[in-house]
Coordinates of C-alpha atoms in Angstrom, one line a residue:
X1 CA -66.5 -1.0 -17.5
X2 CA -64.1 0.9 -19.4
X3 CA -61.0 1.9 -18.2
X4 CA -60.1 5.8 -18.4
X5 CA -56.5 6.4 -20.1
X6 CA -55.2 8.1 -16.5
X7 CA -56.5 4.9 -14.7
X8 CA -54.3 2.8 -17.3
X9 CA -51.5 5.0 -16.9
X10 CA -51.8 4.5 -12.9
X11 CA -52.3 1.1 -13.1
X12 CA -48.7 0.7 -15.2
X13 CA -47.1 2.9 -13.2
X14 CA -47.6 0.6 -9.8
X15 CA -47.2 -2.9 -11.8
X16 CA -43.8 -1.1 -12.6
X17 CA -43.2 -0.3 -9.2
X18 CA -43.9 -4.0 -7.8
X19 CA -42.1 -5.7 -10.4
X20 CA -38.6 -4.3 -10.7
X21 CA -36.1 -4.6 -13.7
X22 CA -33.4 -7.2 -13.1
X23 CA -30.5 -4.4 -13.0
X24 CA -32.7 -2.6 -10.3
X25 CA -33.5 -5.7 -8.3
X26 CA -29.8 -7.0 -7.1
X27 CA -26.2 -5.8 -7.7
X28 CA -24.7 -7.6 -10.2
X29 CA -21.6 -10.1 -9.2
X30 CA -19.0 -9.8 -8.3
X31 CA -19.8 -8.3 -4.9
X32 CA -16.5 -9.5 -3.1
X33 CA -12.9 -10.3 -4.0
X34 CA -12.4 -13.1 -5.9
X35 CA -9.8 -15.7 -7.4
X36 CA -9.0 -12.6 -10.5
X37 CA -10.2 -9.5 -8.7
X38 CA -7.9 -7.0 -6.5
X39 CA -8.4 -8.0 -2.6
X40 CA -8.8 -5.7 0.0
X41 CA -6.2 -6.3 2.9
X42 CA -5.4 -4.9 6.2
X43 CA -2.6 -5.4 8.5
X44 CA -3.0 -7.7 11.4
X45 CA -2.6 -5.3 14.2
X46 CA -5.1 -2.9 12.0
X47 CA -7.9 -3.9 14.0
X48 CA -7.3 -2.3 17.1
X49 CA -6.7 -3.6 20.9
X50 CA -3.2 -3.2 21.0
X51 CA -0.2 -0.8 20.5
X52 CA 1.1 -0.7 16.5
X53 CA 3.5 -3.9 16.5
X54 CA 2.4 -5.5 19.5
X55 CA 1.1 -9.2 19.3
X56 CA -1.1 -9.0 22.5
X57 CA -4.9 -9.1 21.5
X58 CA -3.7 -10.6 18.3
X59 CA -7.2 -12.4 17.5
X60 CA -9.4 -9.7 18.9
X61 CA -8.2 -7.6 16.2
X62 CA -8.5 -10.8 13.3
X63 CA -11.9 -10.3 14.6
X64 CA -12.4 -6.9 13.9
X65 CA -10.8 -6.6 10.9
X66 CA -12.9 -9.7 9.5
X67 CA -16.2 -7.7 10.9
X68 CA -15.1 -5.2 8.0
X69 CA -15.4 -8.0 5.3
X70 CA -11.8 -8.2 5.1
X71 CA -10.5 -11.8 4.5
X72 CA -6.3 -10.8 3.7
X73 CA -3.8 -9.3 5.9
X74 CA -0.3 -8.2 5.2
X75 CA 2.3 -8.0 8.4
X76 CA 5.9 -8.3 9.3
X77 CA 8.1 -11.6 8.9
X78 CA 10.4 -11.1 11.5
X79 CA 14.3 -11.4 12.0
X80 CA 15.9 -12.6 8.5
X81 CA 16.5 -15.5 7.6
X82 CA 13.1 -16.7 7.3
X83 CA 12.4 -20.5 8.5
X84 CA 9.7 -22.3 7.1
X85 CA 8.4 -23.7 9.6
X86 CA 8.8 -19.9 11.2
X87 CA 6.2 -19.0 8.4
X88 CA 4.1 -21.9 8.8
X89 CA 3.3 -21.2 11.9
X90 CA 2.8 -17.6 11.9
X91 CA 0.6 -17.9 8.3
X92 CA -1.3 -21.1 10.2
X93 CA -2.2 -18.7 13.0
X94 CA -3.5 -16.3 11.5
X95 CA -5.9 -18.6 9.1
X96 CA -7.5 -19.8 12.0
X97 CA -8.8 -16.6 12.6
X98 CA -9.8 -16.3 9.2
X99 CA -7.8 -14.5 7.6
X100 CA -5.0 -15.0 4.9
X101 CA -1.5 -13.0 5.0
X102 CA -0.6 -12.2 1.1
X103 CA 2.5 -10.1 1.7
X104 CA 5.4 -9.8 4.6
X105 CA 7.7 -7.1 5.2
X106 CA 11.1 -8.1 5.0
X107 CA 13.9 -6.0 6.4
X108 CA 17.6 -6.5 8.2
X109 CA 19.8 -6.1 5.8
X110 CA 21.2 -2.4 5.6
X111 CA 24.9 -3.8 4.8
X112 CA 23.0 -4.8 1.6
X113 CA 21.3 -1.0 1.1
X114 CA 24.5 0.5 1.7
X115 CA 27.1 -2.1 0.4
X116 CA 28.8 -2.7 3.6
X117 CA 30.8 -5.7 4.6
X118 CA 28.6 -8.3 5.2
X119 CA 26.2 -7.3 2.8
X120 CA 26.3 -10.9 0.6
X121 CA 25.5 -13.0 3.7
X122 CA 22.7 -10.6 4.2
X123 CA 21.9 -11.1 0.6
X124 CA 22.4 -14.8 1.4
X125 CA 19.7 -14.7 4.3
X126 CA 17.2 -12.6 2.1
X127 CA 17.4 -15.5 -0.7
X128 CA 16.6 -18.0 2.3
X129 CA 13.7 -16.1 3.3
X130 CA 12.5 -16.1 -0.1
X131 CA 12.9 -19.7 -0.3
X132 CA 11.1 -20.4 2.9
X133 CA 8.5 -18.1 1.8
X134 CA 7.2 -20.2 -1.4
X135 CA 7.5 -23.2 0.2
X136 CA 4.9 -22.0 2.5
X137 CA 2.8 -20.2 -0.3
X138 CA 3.5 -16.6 0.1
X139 CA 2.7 -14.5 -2.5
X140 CA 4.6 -11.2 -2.6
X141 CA 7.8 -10.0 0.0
X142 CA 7.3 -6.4 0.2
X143 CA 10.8 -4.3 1.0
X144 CA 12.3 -0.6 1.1
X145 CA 15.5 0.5 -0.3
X146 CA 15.8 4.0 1.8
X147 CA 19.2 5.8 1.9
X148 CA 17.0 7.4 4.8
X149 CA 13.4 7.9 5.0
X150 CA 12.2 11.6 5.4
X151 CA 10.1 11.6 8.2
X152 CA 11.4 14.1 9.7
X153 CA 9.3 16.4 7.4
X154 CA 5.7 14.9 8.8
X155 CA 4.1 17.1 11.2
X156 CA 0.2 17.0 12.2
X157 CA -2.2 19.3 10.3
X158 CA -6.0 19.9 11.6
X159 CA -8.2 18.6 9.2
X160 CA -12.3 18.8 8.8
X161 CA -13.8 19.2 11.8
X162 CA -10.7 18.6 13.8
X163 CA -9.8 15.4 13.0
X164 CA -6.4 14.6 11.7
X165 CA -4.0 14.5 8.8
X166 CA -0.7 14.1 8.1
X167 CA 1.2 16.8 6.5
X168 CA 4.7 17.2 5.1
X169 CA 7.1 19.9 4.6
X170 CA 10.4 19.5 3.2
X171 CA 11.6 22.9 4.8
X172 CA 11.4 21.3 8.1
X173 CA 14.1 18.6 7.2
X174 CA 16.0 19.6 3.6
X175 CA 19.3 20.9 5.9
X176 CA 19.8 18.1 8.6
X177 CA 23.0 16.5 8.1
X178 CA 23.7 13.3 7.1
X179 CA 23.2 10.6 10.0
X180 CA 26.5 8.6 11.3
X181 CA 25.2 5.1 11.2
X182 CA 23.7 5.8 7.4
X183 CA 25.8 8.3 5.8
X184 CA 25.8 9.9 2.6
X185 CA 24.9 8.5 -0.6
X186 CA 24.3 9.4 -4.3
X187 CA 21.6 8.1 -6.9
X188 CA 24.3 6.3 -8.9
X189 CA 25.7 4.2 -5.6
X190 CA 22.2 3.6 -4.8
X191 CA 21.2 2.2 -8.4
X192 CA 24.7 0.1 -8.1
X193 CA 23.9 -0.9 -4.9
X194 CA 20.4 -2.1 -5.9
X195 CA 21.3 -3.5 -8.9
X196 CA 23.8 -5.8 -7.3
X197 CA 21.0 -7.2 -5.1
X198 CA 18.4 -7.7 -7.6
X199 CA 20.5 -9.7 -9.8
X200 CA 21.0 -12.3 -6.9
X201 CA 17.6 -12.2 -5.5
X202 CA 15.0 -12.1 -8.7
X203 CA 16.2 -15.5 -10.3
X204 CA 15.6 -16.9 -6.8
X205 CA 12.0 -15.1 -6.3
X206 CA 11.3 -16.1 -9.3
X207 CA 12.3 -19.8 -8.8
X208 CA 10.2 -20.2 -5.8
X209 CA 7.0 -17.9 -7.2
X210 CA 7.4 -15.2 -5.4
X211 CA 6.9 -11.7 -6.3
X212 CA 8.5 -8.8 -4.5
X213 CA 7.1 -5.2 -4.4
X214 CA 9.9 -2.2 -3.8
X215 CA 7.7 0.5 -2.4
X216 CA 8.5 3.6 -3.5
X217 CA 10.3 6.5 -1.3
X218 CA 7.4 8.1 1.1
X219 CA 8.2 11.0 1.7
X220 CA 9.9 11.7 -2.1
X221 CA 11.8 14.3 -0.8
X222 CA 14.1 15.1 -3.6
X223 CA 17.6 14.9 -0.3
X224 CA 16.9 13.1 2.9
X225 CA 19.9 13.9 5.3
X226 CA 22.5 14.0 2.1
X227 CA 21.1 11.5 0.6
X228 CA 19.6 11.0 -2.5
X229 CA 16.5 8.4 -3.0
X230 CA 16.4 6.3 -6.1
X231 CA 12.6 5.0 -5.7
X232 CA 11.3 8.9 -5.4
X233 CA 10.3 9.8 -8.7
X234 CA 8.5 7.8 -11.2
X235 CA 11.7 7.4 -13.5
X236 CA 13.1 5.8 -10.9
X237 CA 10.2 3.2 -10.4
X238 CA 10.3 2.5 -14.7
X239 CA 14.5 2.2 -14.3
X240 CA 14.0 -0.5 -11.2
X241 CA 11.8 -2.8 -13.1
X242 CA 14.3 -3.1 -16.1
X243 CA 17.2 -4.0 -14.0
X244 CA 15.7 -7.3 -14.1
X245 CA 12.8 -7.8 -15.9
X246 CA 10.8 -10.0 -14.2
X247 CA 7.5 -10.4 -12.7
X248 CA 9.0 -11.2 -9.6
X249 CA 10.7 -7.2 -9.4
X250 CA 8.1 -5.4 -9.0
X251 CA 6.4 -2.2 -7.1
X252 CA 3.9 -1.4 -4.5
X253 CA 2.1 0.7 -6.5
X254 CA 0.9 3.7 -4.2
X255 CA -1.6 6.5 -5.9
X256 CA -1.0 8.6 -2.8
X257 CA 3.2 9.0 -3.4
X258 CA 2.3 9.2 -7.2
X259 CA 0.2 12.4 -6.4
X260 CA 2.5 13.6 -4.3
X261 CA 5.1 13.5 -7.0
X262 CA 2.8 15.6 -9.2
X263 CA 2.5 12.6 -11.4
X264 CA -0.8 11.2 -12.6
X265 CA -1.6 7.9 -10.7
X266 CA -4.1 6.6 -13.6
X267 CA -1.3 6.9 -16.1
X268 CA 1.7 5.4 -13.8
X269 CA -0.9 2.7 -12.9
X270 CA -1.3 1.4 -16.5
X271 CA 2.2 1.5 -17.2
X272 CA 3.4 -1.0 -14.5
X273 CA 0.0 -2.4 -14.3
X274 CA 0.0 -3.5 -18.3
X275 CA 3.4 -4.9 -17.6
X276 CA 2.9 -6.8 -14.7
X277 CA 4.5 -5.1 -12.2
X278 CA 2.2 -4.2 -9.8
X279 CA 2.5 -6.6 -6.4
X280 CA 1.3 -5.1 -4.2
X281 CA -1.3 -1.8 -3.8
X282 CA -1.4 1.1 -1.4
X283 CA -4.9 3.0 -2.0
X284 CA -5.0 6.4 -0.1
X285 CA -5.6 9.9 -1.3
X286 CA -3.7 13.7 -0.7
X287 CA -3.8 17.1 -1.6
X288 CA -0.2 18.5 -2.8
X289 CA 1.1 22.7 -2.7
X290 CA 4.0 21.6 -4.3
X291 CA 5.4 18.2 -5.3
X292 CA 8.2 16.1 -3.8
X293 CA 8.1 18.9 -0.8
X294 CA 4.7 20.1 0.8
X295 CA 1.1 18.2 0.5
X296 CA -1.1 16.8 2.8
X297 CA -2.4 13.0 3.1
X298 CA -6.2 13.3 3.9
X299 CA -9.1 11.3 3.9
X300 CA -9.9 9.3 1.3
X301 CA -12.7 10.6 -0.4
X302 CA -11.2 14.3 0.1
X303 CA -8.0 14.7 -2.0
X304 CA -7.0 15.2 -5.6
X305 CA -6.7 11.6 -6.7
X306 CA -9.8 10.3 -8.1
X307 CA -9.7 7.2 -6.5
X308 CA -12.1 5.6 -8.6
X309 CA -10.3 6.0 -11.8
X310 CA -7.3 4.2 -10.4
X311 CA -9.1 1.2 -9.1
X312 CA -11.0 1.2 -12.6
X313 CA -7.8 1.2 -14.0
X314 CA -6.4 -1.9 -11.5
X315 CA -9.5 -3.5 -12.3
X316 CA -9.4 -3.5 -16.2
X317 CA -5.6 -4.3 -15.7
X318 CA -6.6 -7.7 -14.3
X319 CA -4.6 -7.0 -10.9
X320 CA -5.5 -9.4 -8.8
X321 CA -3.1 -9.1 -5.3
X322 CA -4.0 -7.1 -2.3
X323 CA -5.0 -3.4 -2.3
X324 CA -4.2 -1.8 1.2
X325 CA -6.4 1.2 2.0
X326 CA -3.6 3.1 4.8
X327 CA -3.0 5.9 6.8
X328 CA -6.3 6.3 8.7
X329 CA -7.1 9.9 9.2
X330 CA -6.9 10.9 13.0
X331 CA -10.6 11.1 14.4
X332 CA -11.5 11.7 17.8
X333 CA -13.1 8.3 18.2
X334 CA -9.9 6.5 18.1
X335 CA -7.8 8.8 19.5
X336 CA -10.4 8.6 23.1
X337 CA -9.3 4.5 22.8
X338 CA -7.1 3.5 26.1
X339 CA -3.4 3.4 24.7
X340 CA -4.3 4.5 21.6
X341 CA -0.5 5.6 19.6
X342 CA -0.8 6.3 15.8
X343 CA 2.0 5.5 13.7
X344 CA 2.3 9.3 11.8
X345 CA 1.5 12.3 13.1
X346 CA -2.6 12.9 12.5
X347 CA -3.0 9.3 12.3
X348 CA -5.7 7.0 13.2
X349 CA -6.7 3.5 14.1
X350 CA -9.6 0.8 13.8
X351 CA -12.6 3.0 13.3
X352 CA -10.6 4.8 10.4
X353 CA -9.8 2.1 8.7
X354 CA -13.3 1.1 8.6
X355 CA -13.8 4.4 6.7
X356 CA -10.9 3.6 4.7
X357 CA -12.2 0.1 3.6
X358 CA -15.9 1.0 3.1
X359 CA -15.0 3.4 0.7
X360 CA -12.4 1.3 -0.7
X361 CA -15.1 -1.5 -1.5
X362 CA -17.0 0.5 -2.9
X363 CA -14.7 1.9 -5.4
X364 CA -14.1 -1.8 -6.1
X365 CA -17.4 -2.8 -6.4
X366 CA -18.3 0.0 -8.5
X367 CA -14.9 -0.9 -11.0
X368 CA -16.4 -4.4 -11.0
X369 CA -19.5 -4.0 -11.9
X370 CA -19.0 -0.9 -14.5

């Protein structure tokens, strides 16, 4: 019996239906981080259970964060200097829940910031941290170089539906006076002061493989109580690198400061990107009235950055250290947890983040599979 030409267009139509085109069938790998793709991180207390800081609940929040597919973590090393067994035991720890730490915070040495007396032995105990650190297999040491740190500009602002975000307004803080213990300073002693620093410390990253990533001034007001802030325009991120030019002085590359700047983050990715700069990643998004002084940090998938072109750019950069997708939004879910505290004003917690890094994957899996 012949077939009619509708019956053989039916026919093809359903045998295309059942057997589906290789593209169609299954995403294409990479699915997940990998040995030369960005990683995902969170930090350790990121996963709820406990107070920001505290180490009670410690695992029950390893737990949660791996839940979210997250396999590297980023926290605090403690009172400088570093130890290695110090390090060993706190990195050891946290494997066994599953998780890998790829960057510590190191802080304590303000004489250093401010070139005080004392500030070589502090130099002195950063260098042994440093050391401690690669003999333990560290990665990247992640710092701040603040004359002081604006925060007194951050105020919660509603956002959709009444959850939270974290606004900034330079009015609010642009005529407090200079603080006793911090004083006032100007770019130039800052760049001296910096300078000094680097040219001890970046031979010895670099001796020990470590890789340390200056994060940029947050807020970039353009004077925070007197002072002026040498990491808070983009100019001043291209003049740290060539103090020393090393891998090993490098940035945390955040899109969110680089909008709120006014600057493009695609474009300020591929410059320190292409040279190697990049060691670490902060992957959040804002809307910005006016840059340097009054913007907004929202959720991810509502501001002005197109957060998919920078992690196309990271991705086609090679980068290959840890992306951290911060500053939860404030949502009502969190903020009904027992002792739930955020850490800025319109802030959130666990469920936030898992907002934060379901998006974030995304972005990356889309950038790796493009």
């Amino acid at each position: 019996m012949k077939l009619s030409r509708r019956r053989l267009i039916q026919t093809a139509g359903i045998a295309a239906m059942a057997t589906p085109t290789p593209s169609a069938a299954s995403m294409p790998e990479p699915r997940f981080e990998g040995a030369t793709t960005p990683k995902l991180c969170l930090g350790i207390g990121d996963g709820g259970g406990a107070a920001p800081g505290a180490t009670a609940n410690e695992e029950a929040s390893a737990r949660r964060i791996k839940q979210l597919g997250v396999d590297y973590a980023l926290s605090g090393g403690g009172r400088i200097p570093w130890e290695e067994a110090q390090l060993k035991a706190q990195m050891d720890r946290v494997k066994s829940y599953g998780l890998t730490i790829g960057n510590l915070m190191i802080a304590g040495f303000n004489n250093a910031i401010y070139a005080r007396p004392g500030r070589d032995e502090e130099i002195e105990k950063v260098i042994a941290s440093i050391h401690a650190a690669g003999k333990v297999g560290l990665p990247v040491v992640e710092y701040n170089w603040y004359a002081h740190r604006a925060m007194e500009g951050y105020f919660e602002e509603p956002g959709r539906n009444g959850a939270g975000w974290t606004g900034f307004d330079y009015e609010r803080m642009k005529d407090l006076p200079p603080l006793e213990q911090e004083g006032a300073h100007t770019l130039e002693e800052m760049w001296t002061n910096i300078a000094y620093f680097l040219k001890k410390v970046v031979p010895e990253a670099e001796k020990a493989g470590v890789r340390l990533a200056l994060h940029p001034n947050d807020p970039p007001a353009p004077m925070s109580r007197g002072s002026q802030q040498i990491m808070g325009s983009v100019d001043g991120w291209k003049r740290l690198i060539d103090i020393v030019k090393s891998p090993s002085n490098g940035i945390t590359f955040d899109c969110g400061v680089t909008k709120e700047m006014g600057q493009d983050p695609v474009d300020v990715c591929r410059h320190f990107a292409s040279r190697d700069r990049i060691n670490h990643v902060h992957f959040r998004n804002v809307k910005v009235k006016k840059p340097y002084e009054r913007y907004s940090e929202v959720f991810i998938d509502e501001g002005e950055n197109n957060m998919f072109a920078v992690m196309r750019e990271l991705v086609k950069q090679k980068y290959s250290r840890l992306i951290y997708p911060e500053h939860p939004r404030g949502i009502d879910y969190d903020r009904e947890r027992a002792n739930f505290r955020s850490q800025y004003p319109g802030g959130g917690g666990y469920a936030a983040f898992a907002f934060n890094v379901g998006y974030a994957r995304a972005m990356m899996q889309a950038a790796l599979t493009a």
